[in-house]
XYZ file of C-alpha atoms in Angstrom:
431
model
C -69.059 66.778 -16.233
C -65.801 63.701 -16.980
C -64.458 62.202 -14.063
C -60.493 61.749 -13.436
C -58.841 58.120 -13.792
C -58.446 56.661 -10.664
C -55.115 55.477 -11.924
C -52.450 56.059 -9.450
C -49.832 58.533 -10.600
C -46.808 56.966 -11.957
C -44.270 56.932 -9.622
C -46.795 54.738 -7.202
C -46.548 52.498 -9.530
C -43.118 51.833 -10.437
C -42.434 51.309 -6.785
C -44.975 48.611 -6.401
C -42.978 47.014 -9.276
C -39.881 47.107 -7.161
C -40.380 46.093 -4.443
C -42.806 43.541 -5.866
C -39.140 43.415 -8.082
C -37.088 42.318 -4.411
C -39.475 40.240 -2.869
C -39.172 37.919 -5.433
C -35.446 37.860 -5.968
C -34.854 37.166 -1.725
C -37.430 34.064 -1.894
C -35.530 32.868 -5.042
C -32.732 33.333 -2.694
C -34.182 32.115 0.093
C -34.825 28.643 -1.680
C -31.347 28.301 -3.046
C -29.700 28.608 0.240
C -32.637 26.217 1.836
C -31.557 22.911 -1.125
C -27.909 22.960 -1.085
C -26.881 24.492 2.684
C -26.403 20.776 4.130
C -25.156 19.080 1.411
C -22.159 17.805 0.668
C -20.069 18.753 -2.397
C -20.664 16.824 -5.160
C -18.915 14.304 -7.127
C -19.563 13.251 -11.041
C -22.240 11.037 -11.681
C -24.169 12.259 -8.623
C -21.933 10.668 -5.506
C -20.762 12.954 -2.715
C -17.318 12.967 -1.510
C -16.933 13.294 2.858
C -14.300 16.233 3.524
C -10.930 13.604 4.386
C -9.996 15.441 7.640
C -13.197 14.550 9.709
C -12.973 10.937 8.082
C -11.470 7.629 9.696
C -9.431 5.856 8.399
C -11.662 2.423 6.035
C -11.452 -1.468 7.902
C -9.498 -3.819 6.773
C -11.113 -6.464 4.652
C -10.351 -10.097 4.570
C -7.643 -11.401 1.811
C -10.665 -12.867 -0.219
C -12.402 -9.273 -0.549
C -9.663 -6.874 -0.246
C -8.327 -8.944 -4.168
C -10.995 -10.999 -5.113
C -9.702 -11.462 -8.064
C -5.921 -13.622 -7.687
C -8.642 -16.035 -6.396
C -11.042 -16.116 -9.056
C -13.613 -13.794 -8.188
C -14.461 -9.781 -7.869
C -11.040 -7.908 -6.855
C -10.005 -4.681 -4.676
C -8.597 -3.468 -8.222
C -10.500 -6.304 -10.280
C -12.874 -5.832 -12.514
C -15.399 -3.321 -12.445
C -18.821 -5.507 -12.180
C -17.181 -7.791 -10.355
C -14.965 -5.744 -7.824
C -18.020 -3.389 -6.519
C -19.985 -7.099 -6.393
C -17.815 -8.341 -3.578
C -17.672 -4.601 -2.132
C -14.127 -3.871 -2.826
C -12.804 -1.413 -0.962
C -10.375 -0.500 -2.977
C -12.114 0.775 -6.297
C -14.016 2.672 -3.963
C -12.165 5.935 -3.517
C -9.299 7.143 -1.193
C -9.909 5.190 1.907
C -11.377 7.706 5.194
C -11.387 10.847 2.441
C -14.221 9.175 1.044
C -17.137 6.974 1.341
C -17.314 3.744 -1.140
C -18.216 4.597 -4.382
C -17.365 6.154 -7.873
C -13.999 5.877 -7.721
C -13.894 8.289 -10.724
C -14.580 10.899 -8.619
C -11.893 12.851 -7.556
C -11.986 16.052 -5.016
C -10.910 20.143 -6.055
C -13.217 21.654 -4.425
C -11.767 24.220 -2.501
C -10.934 23.615 1.532
C -12.805 25.229 3.083
C -10.655 26.692 5.846
C -7.609 27.841 3.546
C -9.320 28.473 0.311
C -6.648 26.449 -1.270
C -7.600 23.484 -3.438
C -6.643 20.026 -1.596
C -3.797 17.873 -2.453
C -4.986 14.194 -4.324
C -3.077 11.670 -4.450
C -2.930 8.275 -6.308
C -2.329 5.691 -4.315
C -2.205 2.856 -6.637
C -1.107 -0.231 -5.632
C -0.132 -3.779 -6.871
C -2.500 -6.259 -4.489
C -4.637 -6.214 -0.926
C -4.248 -10.046 -0.413
C -1.586 -9.615 2.225
C -2.922 -8.289 5.088
C 0.675 -5.947 5.717
C -0.678 -4.584 2.333
C -4.281 -3.790 4.069
C -2.088 -1.951 6.551
C -0.037 0.440 4.328
C -3.443 1.859 2.622
C -5.365 2.228 5.415
C -2.400 4.229 7.923
C -0.862 6.167 4.365
C -4.691 7.066 4.142
C -4.785 8.569 7.504
C -1.612 9.807 7.473
C -2.235 12.068 4.321
C -5.560 12.918 6.301
C -3.720 14.646 8.630
C -1.732 16.386 6.241
C -5.645 17.821 4.356
C -4.707 15.886 1.126
C -7.030 12.811 0.339
C -5.980 9.764 -1.953
C -7.593 7.577 -4.149
C -7.078 3.793 -3.826
C -7.318 1.642 -5.915
C -5.488 -2.318 -6.388
C -4.536 -4.582 -9.596
C -4.472 -7.316 -8.138
C -1.574 -8.320 -9.078
C -2.156 -7.767 -13.096
C 0.738 -6.248 -14.954
C -1.892 -4.231 -17.546
C -4.954 -3.490 -14.771
C -2.363 -1.728 -12.305
C -0.992 0.593 -16.086
C -4.684 1.406 -16.644
C -5.694 2.264 -13.035
C -2.892 4.422 -13.436
C -3.750 6.464 -16.327
C -7.370 6.930 -15.037
C -5.405 8.794 -12.257
C -3.332 10.409 -14.089
C -6.583 11.752 -16.496
C -8.738 12.781 -13.656
C -5.849 15.334 -12.073
C -4.365 13.972 -9.388
C -1.647 16.259 -7.862
C 0.694 13.226 -6.967
C 1.579 9.210 -8.018
C 2.043 7.035 -6.035
C 2.355 3.159 -7.206
C 3.658 0.369 -4.897
C 4.000 -1.626 -8.540
C 2.853 -5.407 -9.373
C 5.681 -5.673 -11.813
C 9.378 -3.153 -11.545
C 10.025 -2.572 -15.126
C 5.958 -2.706 -16.937
C 5.139 -0.242 -14.780
C 7.884 1.888 -15.832
C 5.163 3.137 -17.876
C 3.527 4.957 -16.003
C 6.129 6.893 -14.260
C 5.904 8.059 -18.230
C 2.242 8.707 -18.291
C 2.446 10.568 -15.712
C 5.021 13.179 -16.598
C 3.573 13.959 -19.938
C 1.217 15.194 -17.456
C 2.884 17.032 -15.246
C 2.516 14.500 -11.863
C 5.362 13.068 -9.703
C 6.126 9.567 -9.444
C 6.746 8.449 -5.785
C 7.384 4.555 -6.168
C 6.615 2.652 -2.376
C 8.216 0.374 -0.507
C 9.416 -1.176 -3.743
C 11.065 0.004 -6.345
C 9.912 1.430 -10.480
C 12.315 0.035 -12.545
C 13.761 1.592 -15.847
C 12.002 5.633 -15.579
C 12.793 8.239 -14.406
C 11.749 8.215 -10.554
C 11.288 10.741 -8.369
C 11.663 9.361 -5.360
C 12.127 6.210 -3.388
C 11.217 5.154 -0.388
C 10.928 1.946 1.215
C 13.245 0.435 3.608
C 16.756 -1.044 3.415
C 15.648 -4.147 1.614
C 19.428 -5.358 0.960
C 19.574 -5.243 5.377
C 16.065 -7.306 5.300
C 17.777 -10.163 3.617
C 21.448 -9.892 5.674
C 18.711 -9.704 8.490
C 17.412 -13.155 7.634
C 20.126 -15.345 6.966
C 22.561 -13.795 9.874
C 19.616 -15.109 12.061
C 19.866 -18.211 10.629
C 23.668 -18.762 10.074
C 23.721 -18.269 14.413
C 21.144 -21.341 14.496
C 22.804 -23.417 11.198
C 26.169 -22.267 10.341
C 26.696 -25.677 8.841
C 24.776 -27.493 6.771
C 21.870 -27.589 3.628
C 20.402 -24.514 3.005
C 16.653 -23.484 0.813
C 15.732 -20.171 -0.343
C 12.084 -19.413 -1.754
C 12.327 -16.163 -3.004
C 9.040 -13.741 -3.598
C 8.024 -12.647 -7.010
C 9.985 -12.510 -9.859
C 9.304 -9.260 -11.283
C 9.832 -7.876 -8.112
C 12.530 -5.451 -7.527
C 12.395 -5.981 -3.404
C 12.247 -9.682 -3.949
C 15.922 -9.437 -5.284
C 16.883 -7.201 -3.080
C 16.271 -9.483 -0.050
C 18.071 -12.172 -2.274
C 21.195 -10.335 -2.727
C 20.912 -9.585 1.101
C 20.875 -13.281 2.083
C 23.284 -14.388 0.313
C 25.661 -11.142 1.029
C 25.610 -13.728 3.875
C 25.437 -17.218 3.008
C 27.559 -16.802 -0.101
C 31.333 -16.442 2.359
C 30.146 -19.805 4.044
C 29.151 -20.922 0.505
C 32.800 -20.608 -0.683
C 33.640 -22.221 2.110
C 31.965 -25.158 1.850
C 29.802 -24.535 5.169
C 26.088 -24.123 3.356
C 25.299 -26.143 0.654
C 21.636 -24.640 -0.940
C 20.690 -27.413 -3.066
C 17.177 -25.892 -3.662
C 16.515 -21.852 -4.800
C 12.817 -20.504 -6.563
C 10.837 -17.633 -7.206
C 7.432 -17.103 -5.801
C 5.177 -16.389 -8.843
C 3.075 -13.771 -7.474
C 3.770 -13.730 -4.313
C 1.184 -16.818 -3.751
C 1.935 -19.084 -0.478
C 0.610 -21.515 -2.974
C 3.469 -21.305 -4.835
C 6.290 -21.416 -1.693
C 4.268 -24.191 -0.803
C 4.541 -26.806 -4.157
C 8.193 -24.804 -3.924
C 9.058 -26.258 0.193
C 7.447 -29.735 -1.207
C 9.208 -30.744 -3.996
C 12.381 -28.968 -2.438
C 11.807 -31.780 0.381
C 10.610 -34.719 -2.344
C 14.838 -33.787 -3.781
C 16.081 -33.750 -0.727
C 14.014 -36.031 2.046
C 13.428 -35.063 6.008
C 16.799 -34.899 6.376
C 18.052 -33.162 3.878
C 17.142 -29.745 4.693
C 18.866 -28.014 7.925
C 16.958 -24.856 7.157
C 15.393 -21.746 4.862
C 14.915 -18.871 4.215
C 11.303 -17.542 2.525
C 10.973 -13.930 1.400
C 8.613 -12.883 3.349
C 5.629 -14.057 5.804
C 3.321 -14.768 3.243
C 5.795 -16.984 1.552
C 6.962 -18.348 4.452
C 3.212 -19.542 5.447
C 3.302 -21.385 2.545
C 7.023 -23.243 2.542
C 5.519 -24.113 6.228
C 2.838 -26.272 5.805
C 4.757 -27.971 3.630
C 7.041 -28.424 6.678
C 4.252 -29.763 8.474
C 3.572 -32.269 5.977
C 6.484 -34.297 6.617
C 6.701 -33.926 10.513
C 9.425 -30.801 10.268
C 7.589 -28.085 11.530
C 9.831 -26.023 14.591
C 12.941 -28.601 13.816
C 13.923 -26.268 10.929
C 14.465 -23.023 11.650
C 12.573 -21.032 8.943
C 12.671 -17.126 8.082
C 10.218 -14.870 7.146
C 9.846 -11.363 6.582
C 7.019 -8.383 7.574
C 6.391 -9.269 10.729
C 2.777 -10.399 9.417
C 0.305 -11.639 12.651
C 0.346 -15.362 11.931
C 3.683 -15.122 11.796
C 3.842 -13.754 14.884
C 1.852 -16.525 16.124
C 4.268 -19.185 14.561
C 6.974 -17.347 16.432
C 4.890 -17.138 19.307
C 4.576 -21.054 18.397
C 7.631 -22.338 17.810
C 7.320 -23.422 14.663
C 8.955 -20.088 12.733
C 12.425 -18.549 13.694
C 12.376 -14.841 13.482
C 10.930 -12.299 10.690
C 11.643 -8.599 9.882
C 10.189 -6.241 11.293
C 9.325 -2.988 8.316
C 7.333 -0.345 10.869
C 5.585 0.570 7.527
C 3.248 2.631 10.130
C 6.365 5.214 9.572
C 6.656 4.116 6.086
C 3.130 5.120 4.896
C 3.702 8.658 7.218
C 7.262 9.628 5.945
C 5.832 8.617 2.273
C 2.831 10.450 2.859
C 4.412 13.692 3.804
C 6.532 13.683 1.028
C 3.560 13.038 -1.125
C 2.344 16.140 0.123
C 6.461 17.721 -0.369
C 6.308 16.479 -3.973
C 3.098 17.725 -5.084
C 3.601 21.206 -3.814
C 6.606 21.416 -5.590
C 8.922 21.081 -2.363
C 12.082 19.584 -1.591
C 11.830 15.791 -0.190
C 15.006 15.553 1.016
C 16.424 13.017 0.550
C 19.186 10.851 2.008
C 20.236 7.927 -0.717
C 20.620 7.101 -4.439
C 19.480 3.778 -5.870
C 20.370 2.659 -9.671
C 16.848 1.604 -11.004
C 18.680 0.383 -14.404
C 18.080 4.083 -15.598
C 18.736 6.596 -12.585
C 20.368 7.100 -9.669
C 16.565 6.990 -7.856
C 17.044 10.375 -4.916
C 15.833 7.152 -1.705
C 14.579 7.192 1.497
C 15.669 4.196 3.098
C 14.503 3.276 6.682
C 16.035 1.019 8.811
C 14.059 -2.874 9.199
C 14.013 -5.577 12.542
C 15.215 -8.604 13.546
C 12.503 -10.450 15.616
C 11.838 -12.980 17.224
C 10.996 -15.324 20.080
C 12.958 -13.018 22.651
C 11.851 -9.678 21.644
C 8.699 -10.124 20.362
C 6.309 -7.897 22.871
C 9.509 -5.161 22.876
C 8.999 -4.419 19.117
C 5.945 -5.058 17.073
C 3.644 -5.742 20.408
C 5.256 -2.758 21.765
C 4.755 -0.199 18.409
C 1.326 -1.667 18.530
C 1.372 -3.293 15.847
C -0.249 -6.027 16.721
C -1.777 -6.566 20.223
C -0.924 -8.854 22.795
C -3.741 -11.427 22.834
C -3.538 -11.197 18.940
C 0.363 -12.927 18.955
C -0.467 -14.849 22.480
C -4.187 -15.429 22.434
C -6.709 -14.566 24.650
C -3.845 -15.408 27.641
C -1.963 -12.975 26.281
C 1.314 -14.985 26.168
C 1.328 -15.780 29.877
């Protein structure tokens, strides 16, 4: 008698195979979820990008670390190897939007809430050597983060070719809009042309890019800055010998500051009340250049041959005051600057610098971030002015600067939180 086969019926085999396959798929899915659930979005090269909305502004670096290339070291925006060795914050990706890392990384993943691609702003800065520009960087990045945008910051350390190369890199990486603080107003025109070919709009921040089809210019009324400087000194010295020490000849703002100052001085010069006995630019806005200029002015005119000094910004005013100190003239000759740097505020409190011009850069940064997002979205910027840059009448928004001296220091820069009382007056708080 033949035995029957003990194999199960065909339907039972199929059911077991289906169950085994389903179990395998479930195990694979669970393994996949556990491997990526908590991982932040990946960037090229294995680095990660943190969400902008949860980040805080990067702390300001010291001048040497921020723009070390200007002192012969790796800088914010200096050569790649050197800048990373110096801990350069500008070559790292975008302020609060990401931790230091791959500068080529750009966020492209959609927003977790809206599902839309996040806007990425390229912020091409001239320098981070001066305190003022570190404030701009931090305020701008924080303002953009509040709007849900990411920012990539690069600083060229005062190098024209490097700034153009950095901007080109951000264009190729696919930023949605480019914000530029030009080192050389004319050289950076190439950035505008290349950005437009890629369909990217360009906003000129604080300094105007010349001879280019700039989409928007946001700054302060720089001619008014110069007027405020000259008006303050003319009140103190209506007659006498003046020294004018300008900023970088390559910076359009430096020319506007000078235009404003001489608009006030010229009638008095024509009348013979004022003589400008020295007038020179300071290459790359370097305080050492201003120091050399002031020394030269003193050698040419003598300690008794100068009655007032107008200097294009507070950093260069510090250089000029160093020369005046060498001649025992600090505090005896009125000196005007601008930018409201903390060192200048201390000099004003101490009586060695007469005045500065305060430009509320918090408002500048916030307005520019908002307008950059609008440009990226194709929205109208709402420009209220037009400024000729040698090629076109650039749509512009110009904010009002404020003259600051010892009489209103507390009501302006301290009341606004731009500087603390302790920073300006020391531990005594000015009491």
